[in-house]
Amino acid sequence: MSKKQVVGKKYAMPVLDPHERIKYFREVATGYTEELALLEAARCLQCKKPLCVEGCPVGVDIPAFIKLILARDYQGAANKIKEKNSLPAVCGRVCPQENQCEKFCVMGKKNEPVAIGRLERFVADWEFEHGEFKPEAKAPNGKKVAIVGSGPSGLTCAAELARMGYRVKIFEALHMAGGVLVYGIPEFRLPKAVVAREIENIKKLGVEIEVNSVIGKLYTIDELISDGFDAVYVATGAGLPYFMNIPGENLNGVYSANEFLTRVNLMKAYKFPEYITPIHTGRRIAVIGGGNVAMDAARTALRLGVEKSYIIYRRSEKEMPARAEEIEHAREEGVEFVLLSSPVEIKGDEDGRVKAIVCQKYELGEPDSSGRRRPVPLENSEYEIPVDTVVMAIGQGPNPLIPATTPELKTNKNGNIIADANTGKTSKPQIFAGGDVVSGAATVILAMGAGKKAAQGINQYLFGGTE
Amino acid sequence: MYEIKRKALLANNIKLFEIFAPEIARKAQAGQFVIVRQHEKAERIPLTIADFDRNQGTITIIFQEVGRSTIDLGQLKKGDYILDFVGPLGKESEISKYGRVVCIGGGVGVAPLYPIAKRLHGEGNYIVSVIGARSRGDLIWEEKMRAVSDALYITTDDGSYGEKGFVTDILKRIIGSEEIDAVIAIGPLVMMEAVSEITRPHGIKTVVSLNPIMLDGTGMCGACRVQIGQETKFACVDGPEFDGHLVDWDNAKRRAKMFLQEEKIALEVLRYNCSEGGAHACQKNK
Ligand SMILES: Cc1cc2nc3c(=O)[nH]c(=O)nc-3n(C[C@H](O)[C@H](O)[C@H](O)COP(=O)(O)OP(=O)(O)OC[C@H]3O[C@@H](n4cnc5c(N)ncnc54)[C@H](O)[C@@H]3O)c2cc1C
Ligand SMILES: Cc1cc2nc3c(=O)[nH]c(=O)nc-3n(C[C@H](O)[C@H](O)[C@H](O)COP(=O)(O)OP(=O)(O)OC[C@H]3O[C@@H](n4cnc5c(N)ncnc54)[C@H](O)[C@@H]3O)c2cc1C
Ligand code: SF4
Ligand code: SF4
Ligand code: FES
């Protein structure tokens, strides 16, 4: 083999033109072609000690699947990924790779890291188009597990348990399964058809999904146990929207990011009036926050036709928790970043509609416990930005319904359910928990990792072995 | 899919459905509500559980056709199905032995009032009910309310039935002549506000059931937020019942108008479809 020529940069992801794409909700990144995937795969050095794998929370065997791509065995590559990750089409699109697998890739030391996420997506999309899903499940083991919540954590736990031979039923409060993947993350970043296909595959494993079932109201956790479930996995996510408690927050035109995104994604308000759920943005919108949720809201607003879409964030761009790609896409599309600023008041007109947001300026001080430099407000620095809509994307807390109706379930001071990180075990026998409801708002892949560990934890608990 | 077991027209534009939903019926309590999504493209709208039958496995909903979603819903017939039906949501009514309770219902508000009055009556309270409507043809559930009340007053705005005037006129009279321990009021925001203002100087406990715009109904979106004293509450999980003396009524009235423009458009589309004889069934089957 001749000495490998190192290609410094990642092969670029084909994307829709930013001026065009903000006219509709089509997926922005169109995915590698086979040709590009092969070129990018060839950049991988096939390290003996692959550091990239250590950055992946579920330990996907990255060099192995990339090698299979090079051999054009795409089905083999898909199978390899799915040994560790049951939702590759989702993760390839939404994992913050720059902080995970790609952060550790040795190629990244001198050049750009291998585009692991893009390759993962290529393989998953290839399989959807060409492959055939063959559910392999073991003979039924006679045990039943209930899963509360159908986000990535619940879905992963369900798939794992079904493969081990469990009868699994998922209870979902909304009318559609998928959690944040369907109500939060927009179509232009994660097409709902992709999520639907993943869910179909999980159903093919025999998993039953009962939508419109609010646990805590329709049935309590205790009732699920007395109805014959041997264990329950609580994966209800971090769905409780936070507000800032500043004056004017209850004016017309102030939404939580959850409301804004749910109207558009789950209820398809962008197709109003064909779909009957309304959304109202006016001409200018301010989104408060610097995470993925904020980027999604600001970019969604552009597609709904606003003229100005601002992101207002307390720190500087460097500290923004959003994925690098989302920040870049937002900027290309025309989102304006108002940094080192935070709202102190929202002003309304005589009809109670938002007309402006008053912000205070900040500067960066010493690093805080998170290692990021702490924002410090500057006195007498208030200024006003005229806007018609404000979206609060400053974070979400755990939904309190389950703890409130399950007294023995211990929570921490933030209301997160306390569960063992390796097994998902909670303070109550037979009850396991994981994902955002335990960790606080985190990432898809971490929620999936927790689902997987809980499946093993449940199996251990019920059979005393790991199979 | 949830089957409509019975349909009835109760008054002008007010319809009743009994929906087969045995799991919800098993758990339902007075004061709670359901979220209804009629079909794939429909809104999720909240409707109070007006009654339930645990044996038959049914939930009764009563709704007034005020806009696109409720008019669409009203087109369904017995034997048709509703796509999504979620509940029971919200807190149940606080039922205790107050003594003498005035139960006030305005318009379609009589429907959610009934199960509460029934429970309060069952607990041994003395129930004075006051129900009102615009006109005789708008009044619902007189007989059902009578059955759970020790005294019943009726008002119509136009005087076509009962006394001419507002429910609040009667309330003032009652307060002037008897000792009252609590008031429960359900109806239009302006009515609930007026009731609360009347009872405030007398320090009479006043419970109202708020009906803000909702989306999920499970505490996930904050669309339903209401200002209660110094606090912001989510009506779908913290309510829908609140202390009428603490409600910021101006805020509640403003927030109800959040989507006024869009509501008009949605109705126009319906009318257009009708005039075109389009896909939409629009014969008003009254
Ligand atoms: C707008 C947005 C963008 C994001 N972007 C990214 C990204 O790019 N990359 C990334 O890695 N992460 C991203 N995240 C975070 C990621 O989506 C979450 O960390 C992940 O979805 C958590 O998964 P989960 O299964 O724990 O919970 P969720 O996905 O929140 O699912 C919980 C489910 O439980 C249901 N539920 C709640 N209570 C009940 C109940 N009582 N009974 C029945 N069901 C109930 C909910 O309806 C929901 O469907 C984003 C989040 C948001 C909101
Ligand atoms: C907890 C709760 C329980 C409810 N119970 C009942 C019930 O038992 N029976 C019933 O008929 N209605 C009830 N409502 C109100 C019902 O949800 C609305 O009437 C319905 O959503 C209107 O939808 P629409 O598309 O038909 O009308 P829209 O087009 O949305 O509105 C048409 C008109 O009705 C007004 N309106 C809109 N929303 C509401 C609302 N939430 N309350 C009052 N007026 C509104 C608008 O200002 C507008 O003038 C309840 C609401 C809540 C929050
Ligand atoms: S699952 Fe996420 S972190 Fe792991 S390899 Fe795939 S993209 Fe990277
Ligand atoms: S660290 Fe980078 S180059 Fe090495 S195996 Fe992983 S992806 Fe390939
Ligand atoms: S309706 Fe969404 S939080 Fe109440």
PDB file of N, CA and C in Angstrom, chain A residues 354-391:
ATOM      1  N   VAL A 354     -46.380  42.311  22.394  1.00  0.00           N
ATOM      2  CA  VAL A 354     -44.974  42.698  22.522  1.00  0.00           C
ATOM      3  C   VAL A 354     -44.622  43.784  21.521  1.00  0.00           C
ATOM      4  N   LYS A 355     -43.893  44.820  21.970  1.00  0.00           N
ATOM      5  CA  LYS A 355     -43.392  45.787  20.988  1.00  0.00           C
ATOM      6  C   LYS A 355     -41.878  45.991  21.072  1.00  0.00           C
ATOM      7  N   ALA A 356     -41.282  45.656  22.202  1.00  0.00           N
ATOM      8  CA  ALA A 356     -39.825  45.821  22.286  1.00  0.00           C
ATOM      9  C   ALA A 356     -39.272  44.986  23.434  1.00  0.00           C
ATOM     10  N   ILE A 357     -37.977  44.738  23.361  1.00  0.00           N
ATOM     11  CA  ILE A 357     -37.315  44.035  24.454  1.00  0.00           C
ATOM     12  C   ILE A 357     -36.180  44.923  24.955  1.00  0.00           C
ATOM     13  N   VAL A 358     -36.113  45.040  26.281  1.00  0.00           N
ATOM     14  CA  VAL A 358     -35.074  45.884  26.869  1.00  0.00           C
ATOM     15  C   VAL A 358     -33.958  44.967  27.359  1.00  0.00           C
ATOM     16  N   CYS A 359     -32.736  45.233  26.905  1.00  0.00           N
ATOM     17  CA  CYS A 359     -31.609  44.376  27.280  1.00  0.00           C
ATOM     18  C   CYS A 359     -30.584  45.159  28.081  1.00  0.00           C
ATOM     19  N   GLN A 360     -29.840  44.404  28.873  1.00  0.00           N
ATOM     20  CA  GLN A 360     -28.729  44.978  29.608  1.00  0.00           C
ATOM     21  C   GLN A 360     -27.456  44.379  29.026  1.00  0.00           C
ATOM     22  N   LYS A 361     -26.393  45.173  28.961  1.00  0.00           N
ATOM     23  CA  LYS A 361     -25.127  44.659  28.425  1.00  0.00           C
ATOM     24  C   LYS A 361     -24.331  43.923  29.503  1.00  0.00           C
ATOM     25  N   TYR A 362     -23.529  42.990  29.050  1.00  0.00           N
ATOM     26  CA  TYR A 362     -22.711  42.179  29.950  1.00  0.00           C
ATOM     27  C   TYR A 362     -21.258  42.206  29.503  1.00  0.00           C
ATOM     28  N   GLU A 363     -20.360  41.895  30.435  1.00  0.00           N
ATOM     29  CA  GLU A 363     -18.988  41.601  30.004  1.00  0.00           C
ATOM     30  C   GLU A 363     -18.569  40.285  30.656  1.00  0.00           C
ATOM     31  N   LEU A 364     -17.496  39.682  30.162  1.00  0.00           N
ATOM     32  CA  LEU A 364     -17.106  38.382  30.701  1.00  0.00           C
ATOM     33  C   LEU A 364     -16.107  38.556  31.837  1.00  0.00           C
ATOM     34  N   GLY A 365     -16.400  37.879  32.955  1.00  0.00           N
ATOM     35  CA  GLY A 365     -15.509  37.948  34.099  1.00  0.00           C
ATOM     36  C   GLY A 365     -14.692  36.669  34.228  1.00  0.00           C
ATOM     37  N   GLU A 366     -14.478  36.251  35.470  1.00  0.00           N
ATOM     38  CA  GLU A 366     -13.685  35.054  35.753  1.00  0.00           C
ATOM     39  C   GLU A 366     -14.454  33.793  35.352  1.00  0.00           C
ATOM     40  N   PRO A 367     -13.741  32.706  35.029  1.00  0.00           N
ATOM     41  CA  PRO A 367     -14.446  31.453  34.728  1.00  0.00           C
ATOM     42  C   PRO A 367     -15.253  30.976  35.936  1.00  0.00           C
ATOM     43  N   ASP A 368     -16.439  30.411  35.672  1.00  0.00           N
ATOM     44  CA  ASP A 368     -17.255  29.860  36.759  1.00  0.00           C
ATOM     45  C   ASP A 368     -17.029  28.359  36.869  1.00  0.00           C
ATOM     46  N   SER A 369     -17.897  27.684  37.634  1.00  0.00           N
ATOM     47  CA  SER A 369     -17.698  26.255  37.881  1.00  0.00           C
ATOM     48  C   SER A 369     -17.758  25.443  36.582  1.00  0.00           C
ATOM     49  N   SER A 370     -18.466  25.939  35.564  1.00  0.00           N
ATOM     50  CA  SER A 370     -18.543  25.195  34.305  1.00  0.00           C
ATOM     51  C   SER A 370     -17.298  25.449  33.439  1.00  0.00           C
ATOM     52  N   GLY A 371     -16.405  26.321  33.916  1.00  0.00           N
ATOM     53  CA  GLY A 371     -15.192  26.602  33.158  1.00  0.00           C
ATOM     54  C   GLY A 371     -15.381  27.710  32.137  1.00  0.00           C
ATOM     55  N   ARG A 372     -16.654  28.118  31.949  1.00  0.00           N
ATOM     56  CA  ARG A 372     -16.897  29.214  31.009  1.00  0.00           C
ATOM     57  C   ARG A 372     -16.807  30.531  31.767  1.00  0.00           C
ATOM     58  N   ARG A 373     -16.384  31.579  31.064  1.00  0.00           N
ATOM     59  CA  ARG A 373     -16.258  32.863  31.755  1.00  0.00           C
ATOM     60  C   ARG A 373     -17.638  33.404  32.108  1.00  0.00           C
ATOM     61  N   ARG A 374     -17.727  33.867  33.342  1.00  0.00           N
ATOM     62  CA  ARG A 374     -19.013  34.273  33.896  1.00  0.00           C
ATOM     63  C   ARG A 374     -19.429  35.636  33.347  1.00  0.00           C
ATOM     64  N   PRO A 375     -20.699  35.751  32.898  1.00  0.00           N
ATOM     65  CA  PRO A 375     -21.152  37.049  32.412  1.00  0.00           C
ATOM     66  C   PRO A 375     -21.474  37.986  33.581  1.00  0.00           C
ATOM     67  N   VAL A 376     -20.999  39.223  33.502  1.00  0.00           N
ATOM     68  CA  VAL A 376     -21.234  40.205  34.560  1.00  0.00           C
ATOM     69  C   VAL A 376     -22.006  41.378  33.960  1.00  0.00           C
ATOM     70  N   PRO A 377     -23.145  41.740  34.557  1.00  0.00           N
ATOM     71  CA  PRO A 377     -23.935  42.826  33.986  1.00  0.00           C
ATOM     72  C   PRO A 377     -23.245  44.176  34.141  1.00  0.00           C
ATOM     73  N   LEU A 378     -23.405  45.036  33.154  1.00  0.00           N
ATOM     74  CA  LEU A 378     -22.860  46.391  33.221  1.00  0.00           C
ATOM     75  C   LEU A 378     -23.961  47.354  33.645  1.00  0.00           C
ATOM     76  N   GLU A 379     -23.660  48.191  34.622  1.00  0.00           N
ATOM     77  CA  GLU A 379     -24.672  49.126  35.126  1.00  0.00           C
ATOM     78  C   GLU A 379     -25.064  50.152  34.062  1.00  0.00           C
ATOM     79  N   ASN A 380     -26.301  50.561  34.121  1.00  0.00           N
ATOM     80  CA  ASN A 380     -26.815  51.609  33.219  1.00  0.00           C
ATOM     81  C   ASN A 380     -26.523  51.361  31.748  1.00  0.00           C
ATOM     82  N   SER A 381     -26.611  50.117  31.349  1.00  0.00           N
ATOM     83  CA  SER A 381     -26.303  49.804  29.949  1.00  0.00           C
ATOM     84  C   SER A 381     -27.550  49.359  29.188  1.00  0.00           C
ATOM     85  N   GLU A 382     -28.734  49.617  29.758  1.00  0.00           N
ATOM     86  CA  GLU A 382     -29.966  49.133  29.120  1.00  0.00           C
ATOM     87  C   GLU A 382     -30.187  49.778  27.755  1.00  0.00           C
ATOM     88  N   TYR A 383     -30.644  48.975  26.827  1.00  0.00           N
ATOM     89  CA  TYR A 383     -31.041  49.503  25.523  1.00  0.00           C
ATOM     90  C   TYR A 383     -32.198  48.667  25.003  1.00  0.00           C
ATOM     91  N   GLU A 384     -32.906  49.221  24.015  1.00  0.00           N
ATOM     92  CA  GLU A 384     -34.141  48.606  23.567  1.00  0.00           C
ATOM     93  C   GLU A 384     -34.017  48.104  22.134  1.00  0.00           C
ATOM     94  N   ILE A 385     -34.590  46.939  21.867  1.00  0.00           N
ATOM     95  CA  ILE A 385     -34.652  46.460  20.483  1.00  0.00           C
ATOM     96  C   ILE A 385     -36.138  46.279  20.150  1.00  0.00           C
ATOM     97  N   PRO A 386     -36.630  46.906  19.083  1.00  0.00           N
ATOM     98  CA  PRO A 386     -38.037  46.710  18.735  1.00  0.00           C
ATOM     99  C   PRO A 386     -38.268  45.307  18.161  1.00  0.00           C
ATOM    100  N   VAL A 387     -39.175  44.562  18.756  1.00  0.00           N
ATOM    101  CA  VAL A 387     -39.523  43.217  18.263  1.00  0.00           C
ATOM    102  C   VAL A 387     -41.022  42.981  18.464  1.00  0.00           C
ATOM    103  N   ASP A 388     -41.572  42.002  17.735  1.00  0.00           N
ATOM    104  CA  ASP A 388     -42.985  41.652  17.858  1.00  0.00           C
ATOM    105  C   ASP A 388     -43.183  40.346  18.615  1.00  0.00           C
ATOM    106  N   THR A 389     -42.122  39.549  18.656  1.00  0.00           N
ATOM    107  CA  THR A 389     -42.227  38.236  19.288  1.00  0.00           C
ATOM    108  C   THR A 389     -40.957  37.954  20.082  1.00  0.00           C
ATOM    109  N   VAL A 390     -41.121  37.292  21.221  1.00  0.00           N
ATOM    110  CA  VAL A 390     -39.977  36.878  22.027  1.00  0.00           C
ATOM    111  C   VAL A 390     -40.122  35.389  22.311  1.00  0.00           C
ATOM    112  N   VAL A 391     -39.039  34.638  22.106  1.00  0.00           N
ATOM    113  CA  VAL A 391     -39.057  33.213  22.427  1.00  0.00           C
ATOM    114  C   VAL A 391     -38.024  32.954  23.515  1.00  0.00           C
TER     115      VAL A 391
END
